[in-house]
Amino acid sequence: MNIKFTIVLSTILIFLSFDFAISQNDFCATNLSQRDQVYERPTSNIRSGEANRLDRTLSISLHMIKVNNDSIHLKPDDVIEMIDSSNILFERIGLSFRVCSIDTIDNFNFLKFDVGFDEEMFIMNYNENTINLYIVQGVYLADQYYSGYTLPPGLEDIIVLAELSDLVFAHQIGHFFGLYHTFETFFGQELVDGSNCEETGDQICDTPADPYQPTMDFLLSFSLDGDCNYRNDLQDSNGDFYIPPTDNIMTFYSQACKCRFSIEQLNTMAEIYLNQRNNLW
Ligand SMILES: [Zn+2]
C-alpha cells in the first residue's frame, strides 16, 4: 500500500463564544479541547472515489453510570440498539461496532461530565484495545452542554455520549477516526469551487465548502427548506454561492437532514484506523 502522510499540527479550535441555547442536539465538544494535537493525516489513497474496505468489527466497552444504588443512567440495551442502527453508516468500508462488555461506574458525579476536570472517569474502567464508550447525562465545557465528546487519534480510545442518537454516535466516531467538521476553518476557508479543498476546510474534497458558523448572526439568517436544501445566499471570496452538504454527518445542520458520510470521509476513517488506531480489535 502506497500511503503518503503529512504531519499536520492542528490546534483544536475554540468555539466557546457561543453561550445561547439552540435546539440543536448535535453540539459537539470534541473540537473544543485547548490541547494541541499532532496527528498524521492521510493525503492520498482516500480520494480515489472508491471505498477502501476494512471488513472489521470493532469492540466497544460500554461504561454505564449509576444514578443511585439501584439504577443506572439509561439502558444498555438502548445503547446497543443505537450502535446497531449506526452501523449502516459505515457499511461501505465494511466497518461495524459491537458492544463486547458492559460495566457500571459507581459515581453519579460523572453523570455531568466536565471536560478537563472529570478525566479520572477514564482511568477507572478503561479497557485497552477497545473503544471505551461512556454514557453520561451531559458533556460540559465552560458550563455549556454538549451531547458528545471524543479524543482524537493519538490519544486514548474514548468516546463520551450524552444522547442516544445513532447520528451523534456516528459523528463522534468520525472525530475519533480523525474527521473534522465540514465547516472547519482552522486550516483556512475552503472555496466553493473546491480548488483548495485538500489543504483547507475539513481537508476532504467530496464534502463541498460549508459556511456554517456557530454565531448568532449566522444562525438567525440560516435556513434549510423542507427538502434540506440550503436557502442562504452566502458567497465565498470568489463570489460563488455555497451549496453545503446538509446531509453530511459531520455538519451541524438539522438531524433530520443528516444521513451519510462521504467516500473520502469513510476512507479517511479507514486509513486513520489502519495507521493510528490499529490497536483496536
Ligand atoms: Zn463534532
Short mmCIF file of C-alpha atoms and ligand atoms in Angstrom, two decimals:
data_model
loop_
_atom_site.label_atom_id
_atom_site.label_comp_id
_atom_site.label_asym_id
_atom_site.label_seq_id
_atom_site.Cartn_x
_atom_site.Cartn_y
_atom_site.Cartn_z
CA MET A 1 0.00 0.00 0.00
CA ASN A 2 1.41 3.34 -1.02
CA ILE A 3 0.27 5.75 1.62
CA LYS A 4 1.68 9.22 1.88
CA PHE A 5 1.23 11.17 5.01
CA THR A 6 1.77 14.70 6.08
CA ILE A 7 2.03 15.80 9.63
CA VAL A 8 -0.46 18.47 10.46
CA LEU A 9 -0.26 20.45 13.61
CA SER A 10 -3.79 21.17 14.47
CA THR A 11 -4.52 23.38 17.38
CA ILE A 12 -8.03 22.39 18.16
CA LEU A 13 -10.49 25.16 17.65
CA ILE A 14 -12.27 27.08 20.24
CA PHE A 15 -15.88 27.93 19.62
CA LEU A 16 -16.58 28.92 23.16
CA SER A 17 -18.01 32.31 22.44
CA PHE A 18 -21.32 30.64 21.94
CA ASP A 19 -23.42 30.62 25.00
CA PHE A 20 -27.03 30.68 23.97
CA ALA A 21 -29.27 27.69 23.77
CA ILE A 22 -30.22 26.41 20.36
CA SER A 23 -32.44 23.48 19.64
CA GLN A 24 -29.56 21.64 18.03
CA ASN A 25 -28.84 18.32 19.61
CA ASP A 26 -25.63 17.62 17.78
CA PHE A 27 -23.46 20.10 19.56
CA CYS A 28 -20.16 18.55 19.94
CA ALA A 29 -17.41 19.30 22.43
CA THR A 30 -14.78 17.33 20.58
CA ASN A 31 -13.04 20.22 18.86
CA LEU A 32 -13.11 22.35 21.92
CA SER A 33 -10.06 20.99 23.66
CA GLN A 34 -7.40 23.53 24.43
CA ARG A 35 -4.76 20.86 24.00
CA ASP A 36 -2.65 20.90 20.87
CA GLN A 37 -2.91 17.73 18.87
CA VAL A 38 -0.44 16.35 16.39
CA TYR A 39 -1.53 13.54 14.21
CA GLU A 40 -0.92 12.20 10.77
CA ARG A 41 -3.45 12.87 8.06
CA PRO A 42 -3.69 10.60 5.05
CA THR A 43 -3.22 12.69 1.93
CA SER A 44 -3.52 10.08 -0.77
CA ASN A 45 -5.37 6.81 -1.13
CA ILE A 46 -8.53 8.45 0.14
CA ARG A 47 -9.56 10.39 -2.97
CA SER A 48 -9.93 7.52 -5.41
CA GLY A 49 -13.72 7.67 -5.33
CA GLU A 50 -13.77 4.01 -4.32
CA ALA A 51 -14.44 2.92 -0.76
CA ASN A 52 -11.48 1.11 0.82
CA ARG A 53 -13.00 -1.78 2.74
CA LEU A 54 -11.78 -2.78 6.18
CA ASP A 55 -14.22 -5.63 6.81
CA ARG A 56 -13.73 -5.36 10.51
CA THR A 57 -15.91 -5.20 13.60
CA LEU A 58 -14.52 -3.19 16.49
CA SER A 59 -15.33 -3.87 20.13
CA ILE A 60 -16.91 -1.33 22.40
CA SER A 61 -16.57 -1.41 26.18
CA LEU A 62 -19.74 0.17 27.43
CA HIS A 63 -19.50 2.09 30.69
CA MET A 64 -22.80 2.96 32.31
CA ILE A 65 -23.03 5.28 35.32
CA LYS A 66 -25.04 4.63 38.45
CA VAL A 67 -27.65 7.22 39.35
CA ASN A 68 -28.08 5.64 42.78
CA ASN A 69 -27.64 2.23 44.42
CA ASP A 70 -30.47 0.69 42.46
CA SER A 71 -30.33 2.11 38.98
CA ILE A 72 -28.08 3.28 36.21
CA HIS A 73 -28.48 6.16 33.79
CA LEU A 74 -30.14 4.84 30.62
CA LYS A 75 -30.37 1.22 29.50
CA PRO A 76 -27.51 -0.75 27.96
CA ASP A 77 -29.98 -2.34 25.53
CA ASP A 78 -30.83 1.10 24.16
CA VAL A 79 -27.15 1.86 23.63
CA ILE A 80 -26.69 -1.45 21.82
CA GLU A 81 -29.68 -0.67 19.61
CA MET A 82 -28.24 2.77 18.82
CA ILE A 83 -24.89 1.27 17.83
CA ASP A 84 -26.60 -1.36 15.69
CA SER A 85 -28.55 1.26 13.79
CA SER A 86 -25.45 3.42 13.27
CA ASN A 87 -23.53 0.56 11.69
CA ILE A 88 -25.25 1.08 8.34
CA LEU A 89 -23.45 4.43 8.04
CA PHE A 90 -20.06 2.64 7.92
CA GLU A 91 -21.17 -0.27 5.74
CA ARG A 92 -19.38 0.94 2.60
CA ILE A 93 -15.98 0.42 4.23
CA GLY A 94 -17.06 -2.76 5.98
CA LEU A 95 -16.65 -1.23 9.42
CA SER A 96 -19.00 -2.02 12.27
CA PHE A 97 -19.14 -1.78 16.04
CA ARG A 98 -20.45 -4.11 18.70
CA VAL A 99 -20.60 -3.97 22.46
CA CYS A 100 -18.30 -6.57 23.99
CA SER A 101 -18.59 -5.68 27.67
CA ILE A 102 -20.78 -3.64 29.96
CA ASP A 103 -19.83 -2.31 33.38
CA THR A 104 -21.09 0.33 35.75
CA ILE A 105 -19.34 3.26 37.36
CA ASP A 106 -20.46 3.89 40.90
CA ASN A 107 -20.10 7.66 40.95
CA PHE A 108 -23.07 9.78 39.92
CA ASN A 109 -20.84 12.87 39.80
CA PHE A 110 -19.65 11.70 36.40
CA LEU A 111 -23.20 11.98 35.00
CA LYS A 112 -22.30 15.60 34.42
CA PHE A 113 -19.00 15.12 32.64
CA ASP A 114 -16.81 18.22 32.77
CA VAL A 115 -14.18 18.23 30.05
CA GLY A 116 -10.82 18.98 31.64
CA PHE A 117 -11.94 18.06 35.15
CA ASP A 118 -13.54 14.60 35.12
CA GLU A 119 -10.96 12.62 33.14
CA GLU A 120 -10.37 10.36 36.15
CA MET A 121 -13.54 8.61 34.99
CA PHE A 122 -11.49 7.14 32.15
CA ILE A 123 -8.89 5.58 34.42
CA MET A 124 -11.40 3.60 36.44
CA ASN A 125 -12.90 1.33 33.82
CA TYR A 126 -10.74 1.75 30.75
CA ASN A 127 -10.37 -1.38 28.62
CA GLU A 128 -7.33 -1.40 26.38
CA ASN A 129 -7.77 -2.14 22.67
CA THR A 130 -11.49 -1.38 22.67
CA ILE A 131 -13.48 1.79 22.15
CA ASN A 132 -14.43 2.93 25.63
CA LEU A 133 -17.93 4.42 25.42
CA TYR A 134 -19.10 6.34 28.48
CA ILE A 135 -22.81 7.20 28.71
CA VAL A 136 -23.45 10.38 30.70
CA GLN A 137 -26.28 12.90 31.13
CA GLY A 138 -24.33 15.81 29.73
CA VAL A 139 -20.89 16.79 28.50
CA TYR A 140 -19.96 20.23 29.78
CA LEU A 141 -17.27 22.63 28.76
CA ALA A 142 -17.29 26.09 30.32
CA ASP A 143 -20.80 25.28 31.59
CA GLN A 144 -22.09 24.75 28.05
CA TYR A 145 -23.91 21.48 27.40
CA TYR A 146 -22.73 19.22 24.59
CA SER A 147 -24.09 15.86 23.50
CA GLY A 148 -20.79 14.22 22.70
CA TYR A 149 -17.05 14.28 23.11
CA THR A 150 -14.14 12.17 21.97
CA LEU A 151 -10.36 12.15 21.93
CA PRO A 152 -8.75 12.42 18.50
CA PRO A 153 -6.22 9.94 17.04
CA GLY A 154 -3.05 9.64 19.08
CA LEU A 155 -4.88 9.77 22.38
CA GLU A 156 -6.87 7.21 24.35
CA ASP A 157 -9.74 5.28 22.78
CA ILE A 158 -12.57 7.18 24.40
CA ILE A 159 -16.00 8.47 23.42
CA VAL A 160 -18.44 10.17 25.79
CA LEU A 161 -22.11 10.40 24.79
CA ALA A 162 -24.92 12.29 26.46
CA GLU A 163 -27.53 11.39 23.91
CA LEU A 164 -28.51 8.01 22.49
CA SER A 165 -28.65 9.01 18.86
CA ASP A 166 -27.10 6.98 16.06
CA LEU A 167 -26.18 10.28 14.35
CA VAL A 168 -24.46 11.72 17.42
CA PHE A 169 -22.60 8.44 17.93
CA ALA A 170 -21.54 8.33 14.28
CA HIS A 171 -20.44 11.99 14.43
CA GLN A 172 -18.17 11.20 17.41
CA ILE A 173 -16.83 8.10 15.65
CA GLY A 174 -15.97 10.44 12.77
CA HIS A 175 -13.88 12.65 15.08
CA PHE A 176 -12.44 9.57 16.79
CA PHE A 177 -11.07 8.49 13.41
CA GLY A 178 -9.75 11.94 12.54
CA LEU A 179 -12.58 13.75 10.73
CA TYR A 180 -13.13 17.46 11.17
CA HIS A 181 -16.40 19.35 10.93
CA THR A 182 -17.28 20.25 7.35
CA PHE A 183 -17.25 23.92 8.40
CA GLU A 184 -13.74 23.75 9.89
CA THR A 185 -11.71 26.91 9.18
CA PHE A 186 -8.56 26.31 11.20
CA PHE A 187 -6.70 25.35 8.03
CA GLY A 188 -8.28 28.17 6.03
CA GLN A 189 -11.57 28.80 4.27
CA GLU A 190 -12.46 26.22 1.66
CA LEU A 191 -13.63 27.67 -1.67
CA VAL A 192 -16.88 26.60 -3.31
CA ASP A 193 -15.03 25.60 -6.49
CA GLY A 194 -13.00 23.09 -4.47
CA SER A 195 -9.66 24.37 -5.76
CA ASN A 196 -8.13 24.42 -2.25
CA CYS A 197 -10.08 21.52 -0.77
CA GLU A 198 -7.06 19.38 0.13
CA GLU A 199 -5.47 21.98 2.38
CA THR A 200 -8.39 23.95 3.80
CA GLY A 201 -11.75 23.38 5.45
CA ASP A 202 -12.12 19.76 6.55
CA GLN A 203 -9.38 18.73 4.06
CA ILE A 204 -11.94 16.43 2.44
CA CYS A 205 -12.67 17.17 -1.21
CA ASP A 206 -16.02 15.43 -1.66
CA THR A 207 -17.69 17.50 1.05
CA PRO A 208 -18.45 20.89 -0.52
CA ALA A 209 -17.42 24.09 1.27
CA ASP A 210 -19.65 24.71 4.27
CA PRO A 211 -20.13 28.28 5.54
CA TYR A 212 -21.81 27.21 8.79
CA GLN A 213 -20.57 29.12 11.81
CA PRO A 214 -21.97 28.85 15.31
CA THR A 215 -22.66 32.53 15.73
CA MET A 216 -25.92 34.30 16.41
CA ASP A 217 -25.78 36.27 13.16
CA PHE A 218 -25.30 33.17 11.12
CA LEU A 219 -27.97 31.12 12.85
CA LEU A 220 -30.58 33.84 12.56
CA SER A 221 -30.01 34.05 8.85
CA PHE A 222 -29.63 30.39 8.05
CA SER A 223 -32.34 28.07 6.92
CA LEU A 224 -32.96 24.81 5.14
CA ASP A 225 -36.13 24.16 3.24
CA GLY A 226 -38.26 21.06 3.77
CA ASP A 227 -36.03 19.08 1.43
CA CYS A 228 -32.85 20.02 3.34
CA ASN A 229 -31.73 22.41 0.63
CA TYR A 230 -29.61 25.32 1.82
CA ARG A 231 -31.51 28.60 1.48
CA ASN A 232 -28.91 31.25 2.14
CA ASP A 233 -27.30 33.47 -0.44
CA LEU A 234 -23.85 33.45 1.15
CA GLN A 235 -20.95 33.65 -1.28
CA ASP A 236 -17.28 32.80 -0.91
CA SER A 237 -14.41 35.16 -1.78
CA ASN A 238 -14.78 34.25 -5.47
CA GLY A 239 -18.45 35.23 -5.42
CA ASP A 240 -19.62 31.62 -5.71
CA PHE A 241 -22.73 30.62 -3.79
CA TYR A 242 -22.32 27.98 -1.13
CA ILE A 243 -24.06 24.63 -1.55
CA PRO A 244 -23.04 22.88 1.67
CA PRO A 245 -23.55 19.15 2.25
CA THR A 246 -26.53 19.45 4.59
CA ASP A 247 -26.93 15.67 4.65
CA ASN A 248 -23.44 15.03 5.99
CA ILE A 249 -22.88 13.56 9.45
CA MET A 250 -20.01 15.96 10.20
CA THR A 251 -22.13 19.10 9.74
CA PHE A 252 -24.19 20.92 12.34
CA TYR A 253 -27.30 21.03 10.17
CA SER A 254 -30.59 19.51 11.26
CA GLN A 255 -30.54 15.92 12.47
CA ALA A 256 -33.48 15.35 10.14
CA CYS A 257 -31.21 16.03 7.16
CA LYS A 258 -28.09 14.15 8.15
CA CYS A 259 -27.70 10.63 6.85
CA ARG A 260 -24.27 9.96 5.36
CA PHE A 261 -20.52 10.21 5.32
CA SER A 262 -18.78 10.94 2.02
CA ILE A 263 -16.46 8.36 0.44
CA GLU A 264 -13.37 10.42 1.32
CA GLN A 265 -14.53 10.73 4.89
CA LEU A 266 -15.04 6.96 5.09
CA ASN A 267 -11.64 6.33 3.50
CA THR A 268 -10.01 8.77 5.92
CA MET A 269 -11.54 6.91 8.86
CA ALA A 270 -10.27 3.61 7.42
CA GLU A 271 -6.75 4.99 6.97
CA ILE A 272 -6.65 6.50 10.45
CA TYR A 273 -7.85 3.19 11.85
CA LEU A 274 -5.19 1.20 9.99
CA ASN A 275 -2.35 3.56 10.88
CA GLN A 276 -3.19 5.17 14.19
CA ARG A 277 -5.85 3.17 15.97
CA ASN A 278 -4.92 -0.32 14.85
CA ASN A 279 -4.69 -1.46 18.47
CA LEU A 280 -8.47 -1.77 18.36
CA TRP A 281 -9.88 -5.23 17.77
ZN ZN B 1 -18.23 17.43 16.20
#
